CSV table of C-alpha atoms and ligand atoms in Angstrom, one decimal:
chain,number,residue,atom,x,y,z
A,1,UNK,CA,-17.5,12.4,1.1
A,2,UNK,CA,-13.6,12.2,1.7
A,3,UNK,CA,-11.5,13.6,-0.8
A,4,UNK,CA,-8.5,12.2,-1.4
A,5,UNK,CA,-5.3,13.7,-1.4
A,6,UNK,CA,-3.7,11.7,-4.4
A,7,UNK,CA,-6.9,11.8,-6.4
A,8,UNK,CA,-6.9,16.0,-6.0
A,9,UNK,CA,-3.4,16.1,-7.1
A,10,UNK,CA,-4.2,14.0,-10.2
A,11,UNK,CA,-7.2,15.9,-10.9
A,12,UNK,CA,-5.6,19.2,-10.1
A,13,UNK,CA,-2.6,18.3,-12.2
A,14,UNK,CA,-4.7,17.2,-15.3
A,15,UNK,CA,-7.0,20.0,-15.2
A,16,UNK,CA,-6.1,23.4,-16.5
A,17,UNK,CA,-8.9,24.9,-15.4
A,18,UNK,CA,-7.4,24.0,-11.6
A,19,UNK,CA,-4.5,26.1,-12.8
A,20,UNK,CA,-2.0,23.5,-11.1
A,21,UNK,CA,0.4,22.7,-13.3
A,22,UNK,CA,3.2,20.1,-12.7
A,23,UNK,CA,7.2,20.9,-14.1
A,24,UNK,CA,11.0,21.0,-13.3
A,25,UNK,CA,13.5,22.7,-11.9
A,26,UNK,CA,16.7,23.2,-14.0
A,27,UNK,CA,18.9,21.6,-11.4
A,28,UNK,CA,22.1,23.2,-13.4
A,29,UNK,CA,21.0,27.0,-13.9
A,30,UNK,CA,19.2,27.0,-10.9
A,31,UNK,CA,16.5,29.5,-12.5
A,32,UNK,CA,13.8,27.3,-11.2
A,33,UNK,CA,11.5,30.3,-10.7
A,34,UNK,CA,9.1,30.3,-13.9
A,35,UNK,CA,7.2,33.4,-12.4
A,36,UNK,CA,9.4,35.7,-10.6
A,37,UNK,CA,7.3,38.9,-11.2
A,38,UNK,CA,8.5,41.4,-8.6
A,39,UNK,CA,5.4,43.0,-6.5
A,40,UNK,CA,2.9,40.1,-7.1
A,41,UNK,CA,2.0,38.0,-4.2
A,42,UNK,CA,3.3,34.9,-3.9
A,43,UNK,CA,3.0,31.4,-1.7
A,44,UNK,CA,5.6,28.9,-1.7
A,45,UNK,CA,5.3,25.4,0.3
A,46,UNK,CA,7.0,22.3,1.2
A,47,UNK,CA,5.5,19.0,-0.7
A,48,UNK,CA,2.4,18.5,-3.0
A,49,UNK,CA,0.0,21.4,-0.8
A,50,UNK,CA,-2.2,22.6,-3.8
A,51,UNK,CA,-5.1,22.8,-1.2
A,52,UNK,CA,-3.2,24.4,1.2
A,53,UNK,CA,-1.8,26.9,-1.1
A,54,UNK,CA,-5.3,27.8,-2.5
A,55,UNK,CA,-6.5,29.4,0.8
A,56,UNK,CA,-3.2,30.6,1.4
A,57,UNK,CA,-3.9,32.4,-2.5
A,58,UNK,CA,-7.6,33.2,-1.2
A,59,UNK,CA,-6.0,35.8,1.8
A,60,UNK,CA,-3.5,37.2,-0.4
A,61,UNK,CA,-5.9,37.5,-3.9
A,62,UNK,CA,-7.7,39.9,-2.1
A,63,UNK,CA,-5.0,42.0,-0.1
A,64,UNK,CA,-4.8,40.3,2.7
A,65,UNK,CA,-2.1,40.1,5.0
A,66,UNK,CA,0.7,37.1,4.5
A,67,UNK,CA,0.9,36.3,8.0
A,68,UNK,CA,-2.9,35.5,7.4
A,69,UNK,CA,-2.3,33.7,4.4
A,70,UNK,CA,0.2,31.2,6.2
A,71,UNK,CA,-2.0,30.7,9.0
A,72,UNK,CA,-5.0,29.9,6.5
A,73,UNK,CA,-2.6,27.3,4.2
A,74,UNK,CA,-1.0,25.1,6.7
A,75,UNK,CA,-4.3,24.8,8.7
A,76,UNK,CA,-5.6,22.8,5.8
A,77,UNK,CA,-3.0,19.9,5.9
A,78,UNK,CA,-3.3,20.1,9.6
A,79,UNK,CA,-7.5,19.6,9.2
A,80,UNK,CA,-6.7,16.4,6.9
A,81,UNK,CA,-6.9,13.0,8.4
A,82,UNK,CA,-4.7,12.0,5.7
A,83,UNK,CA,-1.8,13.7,5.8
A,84,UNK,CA,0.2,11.9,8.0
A,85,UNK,CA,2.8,14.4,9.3
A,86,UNK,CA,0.8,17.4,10.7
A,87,UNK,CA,-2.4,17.8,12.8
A,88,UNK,CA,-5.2,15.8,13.1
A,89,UNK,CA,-3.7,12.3,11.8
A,90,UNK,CA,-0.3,12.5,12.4
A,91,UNK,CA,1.9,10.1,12.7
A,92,UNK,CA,1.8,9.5,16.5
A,93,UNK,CA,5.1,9.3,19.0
A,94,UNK,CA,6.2,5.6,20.1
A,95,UNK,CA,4.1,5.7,22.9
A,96,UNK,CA,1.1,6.6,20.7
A,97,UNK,CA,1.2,10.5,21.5
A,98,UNK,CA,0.2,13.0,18.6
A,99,UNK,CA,2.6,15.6,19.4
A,100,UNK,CA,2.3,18.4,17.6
A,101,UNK,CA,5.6,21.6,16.4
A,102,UNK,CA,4.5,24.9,14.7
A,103,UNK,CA,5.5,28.3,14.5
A,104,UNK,CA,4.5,31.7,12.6
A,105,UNK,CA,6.3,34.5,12.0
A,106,UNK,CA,5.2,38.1,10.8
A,107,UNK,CA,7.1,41.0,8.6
A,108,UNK,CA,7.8,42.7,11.4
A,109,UNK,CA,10.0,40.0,13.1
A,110,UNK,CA,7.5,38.9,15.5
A,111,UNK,CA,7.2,35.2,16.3
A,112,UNK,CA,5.4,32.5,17.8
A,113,UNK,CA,6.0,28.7,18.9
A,114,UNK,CA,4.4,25.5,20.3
A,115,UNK,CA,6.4,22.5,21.0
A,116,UNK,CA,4.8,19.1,22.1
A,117,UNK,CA,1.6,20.3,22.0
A,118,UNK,CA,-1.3,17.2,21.9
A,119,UNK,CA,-4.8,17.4,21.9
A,120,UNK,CA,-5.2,20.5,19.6
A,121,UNK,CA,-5.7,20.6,15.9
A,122,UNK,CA,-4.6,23.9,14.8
A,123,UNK,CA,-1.2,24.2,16.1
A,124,UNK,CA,-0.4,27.4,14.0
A,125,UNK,CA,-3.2,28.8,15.2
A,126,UNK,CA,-2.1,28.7,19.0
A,127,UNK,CA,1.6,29.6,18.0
A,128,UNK,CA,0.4,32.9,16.4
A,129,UNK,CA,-1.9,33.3,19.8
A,130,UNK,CA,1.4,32.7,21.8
A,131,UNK,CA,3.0,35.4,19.3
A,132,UNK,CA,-0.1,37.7,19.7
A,133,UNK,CA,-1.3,37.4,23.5
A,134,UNK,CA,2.0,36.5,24.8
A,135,UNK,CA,5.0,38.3,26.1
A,136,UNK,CA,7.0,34.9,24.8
A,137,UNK,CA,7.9,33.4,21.2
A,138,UNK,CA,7.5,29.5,22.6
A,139,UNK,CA,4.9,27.1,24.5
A,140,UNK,CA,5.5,23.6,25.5
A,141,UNK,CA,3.8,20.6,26.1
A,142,UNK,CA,0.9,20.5,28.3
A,143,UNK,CA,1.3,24.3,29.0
A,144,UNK,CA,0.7,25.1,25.4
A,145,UNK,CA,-2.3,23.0,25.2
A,146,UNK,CA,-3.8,24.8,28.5
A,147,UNK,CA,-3.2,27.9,27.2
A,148,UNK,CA,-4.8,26.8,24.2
A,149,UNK,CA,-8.0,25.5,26.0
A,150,UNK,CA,-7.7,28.5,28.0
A,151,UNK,CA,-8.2,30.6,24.4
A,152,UNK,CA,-11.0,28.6,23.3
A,153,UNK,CA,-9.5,26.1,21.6
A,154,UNK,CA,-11.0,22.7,21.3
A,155,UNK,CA,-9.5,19.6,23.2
A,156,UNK,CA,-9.7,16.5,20.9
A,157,UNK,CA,-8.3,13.3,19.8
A,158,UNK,CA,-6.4,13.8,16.9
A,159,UNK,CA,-4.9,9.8,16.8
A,160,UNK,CA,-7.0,8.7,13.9
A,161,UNK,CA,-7.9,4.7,13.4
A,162,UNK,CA,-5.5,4.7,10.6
A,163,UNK,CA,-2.7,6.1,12.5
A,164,UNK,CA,-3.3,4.0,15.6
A,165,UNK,CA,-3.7,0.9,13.4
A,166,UNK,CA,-0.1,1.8,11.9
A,167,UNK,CA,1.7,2.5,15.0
A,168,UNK,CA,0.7,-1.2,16.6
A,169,UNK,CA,2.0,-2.5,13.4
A,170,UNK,CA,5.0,-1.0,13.7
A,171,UNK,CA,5.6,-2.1,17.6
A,172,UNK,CA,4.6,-5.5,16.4
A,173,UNK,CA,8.3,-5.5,15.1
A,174,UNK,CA,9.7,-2.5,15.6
A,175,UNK,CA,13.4,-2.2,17.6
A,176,UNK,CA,11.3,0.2,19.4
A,177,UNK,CA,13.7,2.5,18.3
A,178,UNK,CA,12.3,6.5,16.0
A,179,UNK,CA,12.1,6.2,12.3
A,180,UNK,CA,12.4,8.9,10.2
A,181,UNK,CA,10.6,9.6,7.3
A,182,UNK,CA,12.5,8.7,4.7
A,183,UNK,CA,11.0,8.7,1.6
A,184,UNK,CA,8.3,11.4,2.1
A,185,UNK,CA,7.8,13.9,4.6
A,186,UNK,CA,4.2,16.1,4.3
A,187,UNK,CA,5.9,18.7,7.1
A,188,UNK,CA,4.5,21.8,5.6
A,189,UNK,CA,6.5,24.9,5.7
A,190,UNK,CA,4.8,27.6,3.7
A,191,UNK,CA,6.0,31.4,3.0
A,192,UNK,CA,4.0,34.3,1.5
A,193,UNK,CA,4.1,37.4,-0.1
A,194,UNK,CA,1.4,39.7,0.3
A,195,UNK,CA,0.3,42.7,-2.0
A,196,UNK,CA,2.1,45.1,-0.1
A,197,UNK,CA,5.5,43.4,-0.2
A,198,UNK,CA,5.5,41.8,3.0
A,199,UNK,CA,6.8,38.0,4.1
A,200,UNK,CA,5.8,35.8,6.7
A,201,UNK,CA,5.8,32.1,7.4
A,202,UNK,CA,4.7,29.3,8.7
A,203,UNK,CA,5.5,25.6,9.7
A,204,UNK,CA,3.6,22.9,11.2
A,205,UNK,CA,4.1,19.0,11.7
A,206,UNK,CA,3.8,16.0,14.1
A,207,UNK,CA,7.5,15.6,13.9
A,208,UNK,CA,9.0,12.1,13.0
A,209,UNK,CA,6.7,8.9,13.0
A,210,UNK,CA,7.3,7.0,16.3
A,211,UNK,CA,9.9,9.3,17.6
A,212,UNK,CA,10.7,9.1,21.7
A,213,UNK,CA,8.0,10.8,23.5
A,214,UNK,CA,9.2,14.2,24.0
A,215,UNK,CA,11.5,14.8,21.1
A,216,UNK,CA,10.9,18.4,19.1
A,217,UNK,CA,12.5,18.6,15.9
A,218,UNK,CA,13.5,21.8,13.5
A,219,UNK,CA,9.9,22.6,12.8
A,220,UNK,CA,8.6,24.8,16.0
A,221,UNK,CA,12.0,26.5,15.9
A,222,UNK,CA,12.6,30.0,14.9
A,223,UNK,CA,15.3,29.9,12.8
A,224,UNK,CA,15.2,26.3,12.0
A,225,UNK,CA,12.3,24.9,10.6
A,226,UNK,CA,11.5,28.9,9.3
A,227,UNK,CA,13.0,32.2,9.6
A,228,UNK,CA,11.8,35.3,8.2
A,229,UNK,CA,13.6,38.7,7.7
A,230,UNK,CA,11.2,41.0,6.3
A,231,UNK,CA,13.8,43.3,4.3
A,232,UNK,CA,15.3,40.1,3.0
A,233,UNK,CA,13.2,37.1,2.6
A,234,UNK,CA,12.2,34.2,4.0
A,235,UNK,CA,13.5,30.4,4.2
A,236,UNK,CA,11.4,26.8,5.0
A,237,UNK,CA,12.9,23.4,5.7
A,238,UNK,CA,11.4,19.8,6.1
A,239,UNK,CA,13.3,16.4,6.6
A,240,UNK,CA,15.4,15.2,9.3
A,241,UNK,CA,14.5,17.9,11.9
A,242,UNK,CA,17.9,16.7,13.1
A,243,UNK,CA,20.1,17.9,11.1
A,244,UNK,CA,18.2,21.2,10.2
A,245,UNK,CA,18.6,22.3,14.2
A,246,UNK,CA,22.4,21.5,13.9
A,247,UNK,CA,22.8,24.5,11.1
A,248,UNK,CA,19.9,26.8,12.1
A,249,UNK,CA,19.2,26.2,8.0
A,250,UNK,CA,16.1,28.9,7.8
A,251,UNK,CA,18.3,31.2,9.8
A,252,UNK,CA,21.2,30.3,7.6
A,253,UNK,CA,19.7,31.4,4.6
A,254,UNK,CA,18.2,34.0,5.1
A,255,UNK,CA,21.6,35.0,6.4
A,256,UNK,CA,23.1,34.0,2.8
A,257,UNK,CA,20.7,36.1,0.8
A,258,UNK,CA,21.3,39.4,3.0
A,259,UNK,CA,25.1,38.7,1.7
A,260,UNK,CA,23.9,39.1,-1.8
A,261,UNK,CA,23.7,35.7,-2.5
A,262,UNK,CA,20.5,34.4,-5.1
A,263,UNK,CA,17.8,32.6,-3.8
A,264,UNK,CA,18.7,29.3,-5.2
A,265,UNK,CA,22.6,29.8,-3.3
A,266,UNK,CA,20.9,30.2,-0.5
A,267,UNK,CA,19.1,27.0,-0.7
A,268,UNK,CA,22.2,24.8,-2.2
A,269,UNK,CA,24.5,26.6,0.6
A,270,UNK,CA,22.3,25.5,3.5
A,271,UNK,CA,21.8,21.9,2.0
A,272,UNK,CA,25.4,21.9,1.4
A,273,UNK,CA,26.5,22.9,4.6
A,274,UNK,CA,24.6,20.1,6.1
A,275,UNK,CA,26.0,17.6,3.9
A,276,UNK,CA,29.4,18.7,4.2
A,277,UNK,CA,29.8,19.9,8.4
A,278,UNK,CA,27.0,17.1,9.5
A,279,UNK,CA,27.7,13.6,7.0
A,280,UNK,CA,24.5,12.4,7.2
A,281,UNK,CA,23.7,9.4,6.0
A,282,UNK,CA,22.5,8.1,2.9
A,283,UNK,CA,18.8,7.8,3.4
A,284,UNK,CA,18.3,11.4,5.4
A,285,UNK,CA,16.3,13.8,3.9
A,286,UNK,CA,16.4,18.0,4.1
A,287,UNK,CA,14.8,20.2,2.0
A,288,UNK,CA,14.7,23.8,1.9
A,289,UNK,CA,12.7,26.3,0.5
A,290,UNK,CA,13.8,30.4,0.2
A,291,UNK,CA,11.9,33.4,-1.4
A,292,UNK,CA,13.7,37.3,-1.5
A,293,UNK,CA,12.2,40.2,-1.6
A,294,UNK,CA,11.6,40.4,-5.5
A,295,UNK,CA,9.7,37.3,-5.3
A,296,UNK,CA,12.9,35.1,-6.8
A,297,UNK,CA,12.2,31.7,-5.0
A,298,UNK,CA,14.9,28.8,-4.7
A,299,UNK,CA,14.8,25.2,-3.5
A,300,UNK,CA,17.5,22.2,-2.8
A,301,UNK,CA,17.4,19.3,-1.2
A,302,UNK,CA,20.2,16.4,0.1
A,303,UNK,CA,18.5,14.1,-1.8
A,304,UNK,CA,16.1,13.8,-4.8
A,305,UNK,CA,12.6,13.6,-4.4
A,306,UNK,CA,12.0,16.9,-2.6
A,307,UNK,CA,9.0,18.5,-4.4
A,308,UNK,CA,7.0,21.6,-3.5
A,309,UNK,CA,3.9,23.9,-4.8
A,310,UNK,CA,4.6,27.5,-5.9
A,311,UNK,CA,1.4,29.9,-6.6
A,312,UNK,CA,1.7,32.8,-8.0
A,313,UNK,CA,0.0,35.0,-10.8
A,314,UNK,CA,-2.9,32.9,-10.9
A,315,UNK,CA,-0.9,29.4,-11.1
A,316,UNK,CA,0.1,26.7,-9.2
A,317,UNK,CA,3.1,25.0,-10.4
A,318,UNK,CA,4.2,21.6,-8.5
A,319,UNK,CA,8.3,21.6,-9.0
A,320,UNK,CA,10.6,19.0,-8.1
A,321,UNK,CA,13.6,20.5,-6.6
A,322,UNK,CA,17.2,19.8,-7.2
A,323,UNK,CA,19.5,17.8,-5.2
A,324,UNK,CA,22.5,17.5,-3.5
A,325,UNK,CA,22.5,13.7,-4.1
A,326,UNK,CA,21.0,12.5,-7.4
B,1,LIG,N1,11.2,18.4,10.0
B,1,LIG,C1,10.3,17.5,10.7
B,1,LIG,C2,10.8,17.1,12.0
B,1,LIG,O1,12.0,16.7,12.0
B,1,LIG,C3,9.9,16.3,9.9
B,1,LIG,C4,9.5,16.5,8.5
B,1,LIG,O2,9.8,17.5,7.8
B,1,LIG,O3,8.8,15.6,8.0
B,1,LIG,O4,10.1,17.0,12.9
């Protein structure tokens, strides 16, 4: 039986026993972080990712190792047919390609990538391979599906009936031009904490619906769409992929934080700094997610509407973020 995403949230939300539990950020104080204890483990993603953030809980519950606990979370969006911006039932290119961005990266600064990968569910999976087997940090396109195939992975079709159906309604009138994603964008960027202190992270997607047939956004980029320093903390992004790469925004906060800056000034100073340097325009969407070594956490996004899932001491707390715009 399928079970669907927004009937889990609703029962997850309602139920106690779930230990999901749905609240706000305090946009002015910024002390969004209801759970900071220092030295627990902790997962953080991008969006509603309750699932996702379960078996990411599962590695780290019993000791295991955050880079494992990233891997495990954003496999699960990528397994769901319906979530419509990573893996298997993505959003496909405008030419009706899956094509698939991820990276990983470990607490002690080593990193893997694949970049317009198709044909192969578990993206994450081959970037932390490529980070692994690999004397490089990136694959690309067909390269990184061979050397996927050539690890055991599974060639497979990962354009469901719902997404194809989609994508020819959208040529049927489409200026045959790339849409973003306005008002929701299921990109999941995840960062834990393991029992032992460490960071790593994670980020996977099939990029903007519809985009041109080649295009790689932030997510597969170290630095962009994540960035971990392991004596520091770690930063996610999601939304216009765009306008991430233009600031390196992962990279960027990180960056911030090392400076002694919270958090939550980390976050507002890369969303800021996107807003002010790029102008985007009034429908683009970034949102970025940062943790620090204590287990402080921050979010921001350009506009409101950026939500993410925060576990930690036996909770799972859905937050909306505050926003540059309101
Ligand atoms: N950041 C992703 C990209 O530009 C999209 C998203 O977050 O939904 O490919």
């Amino acid at each position: 039986m399928k079970f669907s995403r927004r009937k889990f949230l609703k029962t997850g939300t309602l139920a106690t026993t779930a230990g999901v539990v749905a609240c706000q950020t305090d946009p002015k104080s910024g002390k969004s972080n209801p759970h900071s204890t220092a030295g627990t483990p902790l997962v953080i993603s991008t969006w509603k990712q309750p699932k996702a953030n379960a078996a990411a809980v599962a590695v780290v519950e019993r000791r295991g190792r955050a880079l494992d606990a990233v891997e495990a979370g954003v496999r699960v969006p990528e397994a769901d047919p319906n979530d419509t911006s990573v893996g298997y039932g993505g959003r496909p290119d405008r030419d009706g390609h899956v094509t698939l961005d991820a990276c990983i990266m470990d607490e002690n600064g080593n990193a893997g990538s694949v970049t317009f990968m198709e044909g192969i569910m578990h993206a994450v999976s081959v970037a932390r391979l490529v980070m692994e087997k690999t004397p490089h940090v990136m694959l690309s396109g067909d390269g990184a599906t061979q050397f996927a195939r050539q690890n055991g992975f599974k060639k497979e079709n990962l354009l469901t009936d719902d997404s194809k159906k989609a994508w020819e309604k959208w040529l049927e009138t489409a200026d045959y031009k790339p849409v973003a994603n306005i008002e929701r964008h299921d990109t999941i960027g995840m960062l834990a904490i393991d029992a032992a202190g460490n960071i790593s992270g994670a980020c996977t997607t099939s990029g903007m619906a519809y985009k041109l047939h080649g295009r790689v956004g932030d997510s597969p980029i170290i630095g962009a769409g994540m960035y971990v320093d392991n004596e520091i903390g770690g930063a996610c992004a999601t939304g216009l992929g765009e306008l991430v790469l233009r600031t390196l925004s992962s990279f960027l906060a990180v960056e911030l934080m090392r400076q002694g800056s919270t958090p939550q000034q980390a976050a507002e100073e890369a969303v800021k700094r996107i807003a002010r340097k790029l102008k985007p325009t009034d429908d683009s969407q970034v949102g970025i997610l940062t943790v620090n070594k204590k287990g402080e956490h921050g979010a921001y996004s350009l506009q409101k509407g950026f939500n993410y899932t925060i576990s930690q001491n036996g909770t799972t707390h859905i937050l909306d973020a505050p926003a540059e715009r309101q």
